[in-house]
Coordinates of C-alpha atoms and ligand atoms in Angstrom, one line a residue:
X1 CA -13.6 -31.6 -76.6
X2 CA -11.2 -33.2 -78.9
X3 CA -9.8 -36.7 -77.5
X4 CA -5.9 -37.1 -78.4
X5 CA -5.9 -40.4 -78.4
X6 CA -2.2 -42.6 -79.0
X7 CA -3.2 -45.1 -81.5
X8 CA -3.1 -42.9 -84.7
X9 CA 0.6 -41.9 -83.7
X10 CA 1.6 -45.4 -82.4
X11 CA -0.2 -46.5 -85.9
X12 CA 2.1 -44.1 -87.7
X13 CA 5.0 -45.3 -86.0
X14 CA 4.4 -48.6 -87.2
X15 CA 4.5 -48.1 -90.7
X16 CA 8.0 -46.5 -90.2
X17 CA 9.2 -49.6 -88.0
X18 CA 7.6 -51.6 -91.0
X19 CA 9.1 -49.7 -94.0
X20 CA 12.5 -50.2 -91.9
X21 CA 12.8 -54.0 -91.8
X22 CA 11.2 -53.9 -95.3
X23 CA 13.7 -52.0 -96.9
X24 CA 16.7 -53.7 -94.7
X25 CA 16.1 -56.9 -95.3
X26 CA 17.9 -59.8 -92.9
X27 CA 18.3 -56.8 -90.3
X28 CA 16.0 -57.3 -87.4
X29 CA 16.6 -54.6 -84.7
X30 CA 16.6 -56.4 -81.3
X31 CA 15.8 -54.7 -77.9
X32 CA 17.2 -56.5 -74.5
X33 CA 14.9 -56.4 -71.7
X34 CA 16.6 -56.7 -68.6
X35 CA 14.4 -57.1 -65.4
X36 CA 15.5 -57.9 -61.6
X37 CA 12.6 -59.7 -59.6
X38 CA 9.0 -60.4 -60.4
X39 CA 7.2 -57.0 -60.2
X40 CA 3.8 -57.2 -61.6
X41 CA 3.9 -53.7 -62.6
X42 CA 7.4 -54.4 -64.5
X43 CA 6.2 -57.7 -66.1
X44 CA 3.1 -56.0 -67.3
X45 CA 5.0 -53.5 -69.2
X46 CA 7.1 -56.0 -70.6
X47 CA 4.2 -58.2 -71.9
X48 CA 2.9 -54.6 -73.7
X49 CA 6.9 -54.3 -75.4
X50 CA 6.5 -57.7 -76.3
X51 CA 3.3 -57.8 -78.1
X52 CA 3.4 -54.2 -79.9
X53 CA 7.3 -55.3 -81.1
X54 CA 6.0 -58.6 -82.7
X55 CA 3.3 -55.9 -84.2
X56 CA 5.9 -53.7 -85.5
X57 CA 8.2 -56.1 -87.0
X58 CA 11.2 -55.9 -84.1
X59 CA 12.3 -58.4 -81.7
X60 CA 12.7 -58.3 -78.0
X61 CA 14.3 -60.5 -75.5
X62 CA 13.9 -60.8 -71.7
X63 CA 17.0 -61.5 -69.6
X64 CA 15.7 -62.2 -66.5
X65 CA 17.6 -62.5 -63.0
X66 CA 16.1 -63.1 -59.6
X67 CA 15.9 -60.4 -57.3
X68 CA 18.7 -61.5 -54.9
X69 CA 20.9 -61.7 -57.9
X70 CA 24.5 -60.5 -56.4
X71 CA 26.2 -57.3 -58.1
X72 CA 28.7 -59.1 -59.8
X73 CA 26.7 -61.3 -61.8
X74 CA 24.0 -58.6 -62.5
X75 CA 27.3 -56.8 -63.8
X76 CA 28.3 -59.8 -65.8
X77 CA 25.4 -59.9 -67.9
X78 CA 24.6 -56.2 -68.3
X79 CA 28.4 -56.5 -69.9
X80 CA 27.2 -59.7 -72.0
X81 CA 24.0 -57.1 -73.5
X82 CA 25.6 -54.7 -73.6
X83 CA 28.5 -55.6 -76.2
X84 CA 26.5 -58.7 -78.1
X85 CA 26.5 -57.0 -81.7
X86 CA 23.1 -58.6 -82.7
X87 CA 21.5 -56.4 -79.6
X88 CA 20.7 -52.7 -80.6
X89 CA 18.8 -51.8 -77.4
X90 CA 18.7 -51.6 -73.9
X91 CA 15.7 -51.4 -71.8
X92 CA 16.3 -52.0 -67.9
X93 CA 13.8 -52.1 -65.5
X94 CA 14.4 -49.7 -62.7
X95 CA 14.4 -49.0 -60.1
X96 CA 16.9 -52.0 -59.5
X97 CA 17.4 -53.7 -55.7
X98 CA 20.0 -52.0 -53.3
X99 CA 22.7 -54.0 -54.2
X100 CA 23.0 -53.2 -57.7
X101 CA 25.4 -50.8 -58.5
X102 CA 23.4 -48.9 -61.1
X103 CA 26.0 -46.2 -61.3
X104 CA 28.8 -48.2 -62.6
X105 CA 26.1 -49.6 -65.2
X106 CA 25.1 -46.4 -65.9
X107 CA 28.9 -45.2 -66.3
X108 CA 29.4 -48.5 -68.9
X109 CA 25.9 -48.7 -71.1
X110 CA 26.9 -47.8 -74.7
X111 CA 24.7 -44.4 -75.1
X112 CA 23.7 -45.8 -78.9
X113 CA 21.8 -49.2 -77.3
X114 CA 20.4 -46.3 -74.6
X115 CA 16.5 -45.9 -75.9
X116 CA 15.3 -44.3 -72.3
X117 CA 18.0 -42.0 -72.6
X118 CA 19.5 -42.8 -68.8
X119 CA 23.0 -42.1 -69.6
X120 CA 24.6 -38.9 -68.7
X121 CA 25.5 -38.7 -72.5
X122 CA 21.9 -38.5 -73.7
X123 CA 21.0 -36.3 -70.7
X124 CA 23.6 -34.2 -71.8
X125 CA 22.9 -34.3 -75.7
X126 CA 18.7 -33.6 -74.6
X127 CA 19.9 -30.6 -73.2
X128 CA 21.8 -29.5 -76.1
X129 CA 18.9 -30.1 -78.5
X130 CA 20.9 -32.7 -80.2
X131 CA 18.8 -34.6 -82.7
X132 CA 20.3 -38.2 -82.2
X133 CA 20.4 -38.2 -78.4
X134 CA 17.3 -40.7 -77.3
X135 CA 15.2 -38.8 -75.0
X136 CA 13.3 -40.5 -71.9
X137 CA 10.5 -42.6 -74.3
X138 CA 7.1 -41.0 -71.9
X139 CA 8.7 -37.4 -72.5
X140 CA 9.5 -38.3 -76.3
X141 CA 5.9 -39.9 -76.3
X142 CA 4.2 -36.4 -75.2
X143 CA 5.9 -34.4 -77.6
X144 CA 4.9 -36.7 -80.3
X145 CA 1.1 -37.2 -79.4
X146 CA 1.4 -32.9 -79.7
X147 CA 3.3 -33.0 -82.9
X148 CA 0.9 -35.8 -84.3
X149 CA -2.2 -34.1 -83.5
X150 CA -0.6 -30.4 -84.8
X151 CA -1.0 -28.5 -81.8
X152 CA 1.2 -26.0 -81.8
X153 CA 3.6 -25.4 -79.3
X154 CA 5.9 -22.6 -80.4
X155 CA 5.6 -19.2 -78.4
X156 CA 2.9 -21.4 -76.3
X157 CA 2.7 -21.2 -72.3
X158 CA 3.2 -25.0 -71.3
X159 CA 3.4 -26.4 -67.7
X160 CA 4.4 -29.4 -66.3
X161 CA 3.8 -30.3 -63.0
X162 CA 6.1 -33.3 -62.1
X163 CA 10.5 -32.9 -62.2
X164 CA 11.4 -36.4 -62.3
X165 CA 14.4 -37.5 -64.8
X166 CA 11.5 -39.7 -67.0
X167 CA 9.4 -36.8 -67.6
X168 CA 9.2 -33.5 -66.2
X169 CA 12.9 -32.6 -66.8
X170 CA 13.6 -34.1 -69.9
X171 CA 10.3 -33.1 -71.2
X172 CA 10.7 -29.5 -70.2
X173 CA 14.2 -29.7 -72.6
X174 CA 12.1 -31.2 -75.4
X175 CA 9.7 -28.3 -74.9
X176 CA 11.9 -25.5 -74.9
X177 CA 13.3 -27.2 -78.3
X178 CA 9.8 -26.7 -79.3
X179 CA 9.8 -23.0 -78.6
X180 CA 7.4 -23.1 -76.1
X181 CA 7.6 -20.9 -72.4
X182 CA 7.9 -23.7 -70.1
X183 CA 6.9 -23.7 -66.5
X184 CA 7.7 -27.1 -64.3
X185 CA 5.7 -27.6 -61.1
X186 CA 6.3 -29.6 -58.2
X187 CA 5.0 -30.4 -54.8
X188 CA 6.7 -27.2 -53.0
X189 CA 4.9 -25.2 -56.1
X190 CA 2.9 -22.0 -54.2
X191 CA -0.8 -21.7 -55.4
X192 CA 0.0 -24.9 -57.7
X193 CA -3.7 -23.7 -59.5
X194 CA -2.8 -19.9 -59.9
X195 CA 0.3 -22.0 -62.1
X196 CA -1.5 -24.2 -64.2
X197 CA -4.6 -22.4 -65.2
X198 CA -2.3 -20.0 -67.2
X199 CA -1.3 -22.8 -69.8
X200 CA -2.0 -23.4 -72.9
X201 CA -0.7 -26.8 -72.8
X202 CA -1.0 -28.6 -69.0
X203 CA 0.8 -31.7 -69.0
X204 CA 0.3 -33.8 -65.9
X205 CA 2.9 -36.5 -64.5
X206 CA 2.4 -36.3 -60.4
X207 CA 1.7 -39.9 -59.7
X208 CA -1.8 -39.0 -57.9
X209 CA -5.1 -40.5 -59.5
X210 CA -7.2 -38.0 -60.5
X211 CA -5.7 -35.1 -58.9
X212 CA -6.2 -32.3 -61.7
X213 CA -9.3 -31.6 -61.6
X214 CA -11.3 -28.5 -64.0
X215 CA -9.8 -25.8 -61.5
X216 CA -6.4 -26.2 -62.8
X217 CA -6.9 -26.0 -66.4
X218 CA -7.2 -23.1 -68.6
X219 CA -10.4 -22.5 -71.0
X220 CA -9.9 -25.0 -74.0
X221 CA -6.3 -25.5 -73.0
X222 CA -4.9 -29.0 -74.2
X223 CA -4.3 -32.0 -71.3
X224 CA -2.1 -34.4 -71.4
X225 CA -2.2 -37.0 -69.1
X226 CA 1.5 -38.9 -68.2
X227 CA 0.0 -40.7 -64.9
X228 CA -0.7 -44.3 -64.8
X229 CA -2.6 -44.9 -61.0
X230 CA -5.6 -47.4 -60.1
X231 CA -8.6 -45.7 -58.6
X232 CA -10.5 -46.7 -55.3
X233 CA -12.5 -49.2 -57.7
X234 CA -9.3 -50.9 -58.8
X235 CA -9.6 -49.1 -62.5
X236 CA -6.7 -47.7 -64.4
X237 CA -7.0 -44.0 -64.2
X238 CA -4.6 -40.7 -64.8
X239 CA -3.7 -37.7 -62.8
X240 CA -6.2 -35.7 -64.3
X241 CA -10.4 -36.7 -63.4
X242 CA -11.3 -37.2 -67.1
X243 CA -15.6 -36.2 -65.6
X244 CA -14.2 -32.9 -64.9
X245 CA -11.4 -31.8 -67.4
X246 CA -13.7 -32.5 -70.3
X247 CA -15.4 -29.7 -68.4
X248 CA -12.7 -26.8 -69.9
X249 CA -10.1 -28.6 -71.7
X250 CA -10.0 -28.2 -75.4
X251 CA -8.4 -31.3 -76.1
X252 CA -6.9 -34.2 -73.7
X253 CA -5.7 -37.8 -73.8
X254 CA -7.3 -40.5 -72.4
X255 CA -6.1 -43.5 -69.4
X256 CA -5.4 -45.9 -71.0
X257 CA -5.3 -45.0 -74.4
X258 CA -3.2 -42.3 -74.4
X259 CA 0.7 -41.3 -73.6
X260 CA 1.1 -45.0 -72.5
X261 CA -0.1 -46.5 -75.4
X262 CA 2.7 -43.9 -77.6
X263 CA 5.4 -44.6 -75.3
X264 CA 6.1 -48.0 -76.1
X265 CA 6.0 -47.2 -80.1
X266 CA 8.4 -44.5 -79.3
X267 CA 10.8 -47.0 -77.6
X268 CA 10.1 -49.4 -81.3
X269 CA 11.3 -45.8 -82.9
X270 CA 14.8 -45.3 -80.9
X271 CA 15.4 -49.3 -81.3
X272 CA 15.1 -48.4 -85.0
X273 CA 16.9 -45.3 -84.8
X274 CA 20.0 -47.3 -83.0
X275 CA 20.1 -50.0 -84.6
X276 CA 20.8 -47.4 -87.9
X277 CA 23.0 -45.8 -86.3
X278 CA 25.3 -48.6 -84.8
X279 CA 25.2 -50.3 -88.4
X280 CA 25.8 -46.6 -89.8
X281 CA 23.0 -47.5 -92.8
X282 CA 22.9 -44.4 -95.0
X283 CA 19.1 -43.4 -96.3
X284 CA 18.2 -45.8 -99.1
X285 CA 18.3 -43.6 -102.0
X286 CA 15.8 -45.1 -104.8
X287 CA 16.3 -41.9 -107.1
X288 CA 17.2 -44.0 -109.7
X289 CA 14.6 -46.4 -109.7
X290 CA 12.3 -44.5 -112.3
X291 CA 15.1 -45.3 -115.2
X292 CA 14.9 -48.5 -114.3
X293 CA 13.5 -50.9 -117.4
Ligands
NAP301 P1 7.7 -39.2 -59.6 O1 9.1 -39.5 -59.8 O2 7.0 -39.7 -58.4 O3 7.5 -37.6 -59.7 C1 6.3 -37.1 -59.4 C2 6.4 -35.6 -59.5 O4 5.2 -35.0 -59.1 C3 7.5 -35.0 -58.5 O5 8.3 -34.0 -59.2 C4 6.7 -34.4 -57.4 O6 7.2 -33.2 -56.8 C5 5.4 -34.0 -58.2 N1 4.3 -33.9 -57.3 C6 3.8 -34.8 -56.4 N2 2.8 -34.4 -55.7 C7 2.5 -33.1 -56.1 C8 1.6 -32.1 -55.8 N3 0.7 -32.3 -54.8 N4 1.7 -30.9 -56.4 C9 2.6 -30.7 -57.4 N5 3.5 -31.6 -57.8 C10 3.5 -32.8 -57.1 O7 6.8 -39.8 -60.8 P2 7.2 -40.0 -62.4 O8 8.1 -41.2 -62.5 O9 7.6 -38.8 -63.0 O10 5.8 -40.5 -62.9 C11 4.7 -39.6 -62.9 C12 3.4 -40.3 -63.3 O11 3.6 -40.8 -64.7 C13 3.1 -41.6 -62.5 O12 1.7 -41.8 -62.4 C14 3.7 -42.7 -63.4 O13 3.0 -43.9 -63.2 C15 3.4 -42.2 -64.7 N6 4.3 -42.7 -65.8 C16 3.7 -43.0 -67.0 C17 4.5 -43.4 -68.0 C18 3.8 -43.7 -69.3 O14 4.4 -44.4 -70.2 N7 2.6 -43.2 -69.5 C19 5.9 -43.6 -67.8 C20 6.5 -43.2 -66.7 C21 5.7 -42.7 -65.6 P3 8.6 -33.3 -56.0 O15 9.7 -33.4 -57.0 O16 8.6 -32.0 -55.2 O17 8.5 -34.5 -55.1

């Protein structure tokens, strides 16, 4: 069984965050964190953003604001991020406390500084197929551990069991763009294994450790695992039991070491991406350079 693992993509996406800020020199994309309370789970995350953006060449900074922080100023400095010039991203922790309206911030975040794609605008422009709207990064992140490994999706039966707005449904948009049939699942799914053990292509983002087990997957179909749970023995683990998908699977990602590991290169990509497009750089064009002496 082949193991997809993230690093060669996220490794690919380097280089391109690289050649960026090597070619635009004095422009250094810069992604606002913006985090309510102390959540380990949240901080954690942030740490990863932090280190692999240093790796890749990009900045990040943390606004942070305690968790009884009142609407109003929570407001005040979403407003402050969202129009500073030198910030080309937005990245906010969710989900925030009760008394943050996250509606109205939803209805004011520029869609260009939007790299998880939570504004109705790039919801909308995923569903078109538009090739500038930022997808959710995990469901970006699955599409591109696919496209980096060349498994083909086209004409391919793919099923998703999980419908939440960071994966399943945005993923299933990104699929269809793909050409594939796509099938999502969910918990009121009849005969859930009847489902998955038709695909081609399983993809996994229930939120239960090691609930996919070798039942539910096809003969040499390709696995990929979105969950991020801790086992009885405190270990990181998926949704999938790695001991028994190796089992049938043809091909799978690894916990950790797999989507996770892409989708915070994929949210390096869109800062990238938006900060071109809020500067409206045009491709450098070195045609040229071979008559120069
Ligand atoms: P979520 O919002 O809790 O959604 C879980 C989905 O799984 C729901 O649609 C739910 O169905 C479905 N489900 C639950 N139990 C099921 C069952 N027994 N049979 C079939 N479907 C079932 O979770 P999420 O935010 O999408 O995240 C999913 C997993 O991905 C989590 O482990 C999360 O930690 C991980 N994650 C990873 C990354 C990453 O970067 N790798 C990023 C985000 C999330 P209903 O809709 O019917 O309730």
């Amino acid at each position: 069984m082949q193991e997809l693992r993230g690093k060669i993509i996220a490794d690919q996406i380097k280089g391109e965050c690289l050649d960026f800020v090597g070619q635009y020199n004095g422009i250094l994309p810069a992604l606002a964190i913006l985090r309510v309370g102390h959540k380990e789970a949240d901080l954690s995350y942030e740490r990863s953003i932090k280190k692999r953006f240093m790796d890749f060449g990009l900045e990040a900074k943390d606004y942070e604001l305690p968790e009884n922080v009142s609407n109003e100023e929570f407001q005040q400095v979403f407003d402050f991020i969202n129009q500073d010039p030198e910030i080309h991203g937005i990245l906010v922790m969710r989900p925030l406390p009760k008394q943050i309206d996250e509606a109205a911030m939803l209805r004011k975040m520029n869609p260009l500084k939007d790299l998880d794609g939570i504004t109705d605008t790039n919801v909308a422009g995923v569903m078109r197929g538009d090739a500038d709207a930022f997808a959710p990064c995990t469901a970006q992140a699955v599409v591109e551990i696919l496209k980096g490994h060349q498994i083909e999706m086209a004409g391919k039966e793919v099923c998703i069991i999980g419908r939440s707005m960071v994966v399943g449904k945005p993923l299933s948009m990104l699929l269809l763009q793909e050409n594939a049939t796509v099938t999502v699942c969910h918990s009121k799914t009849e005969d859930l294994k009847a489902v998955t053990s038709r695909a081609d292509i399983l993809v996994a983002a229930i939120g239960k450790a090691k609930f996919i087990s070798s039942g539910y997957v096809k003969e040499d179909a390709t696995v990929i695992d979105v969950g991020i749970n801790v086992d009885e023995a405190g270990n990181l683990c998926g949704d999938c039991d790695w001991d028994q998908i190796i089992l049938k699977a043809g091909a799978a990602t690894p916990v950790p070491g797999g989507v996770g590991t892409v989708t915070t290169a994929v949210l390096a990509k869109h800062l990238v991406q938006a900060a071109k497009l809020q500067m409206k750089l045009a491709p450098i064009d070195d045609s040229a350079d071979e008559y120069l002496s």
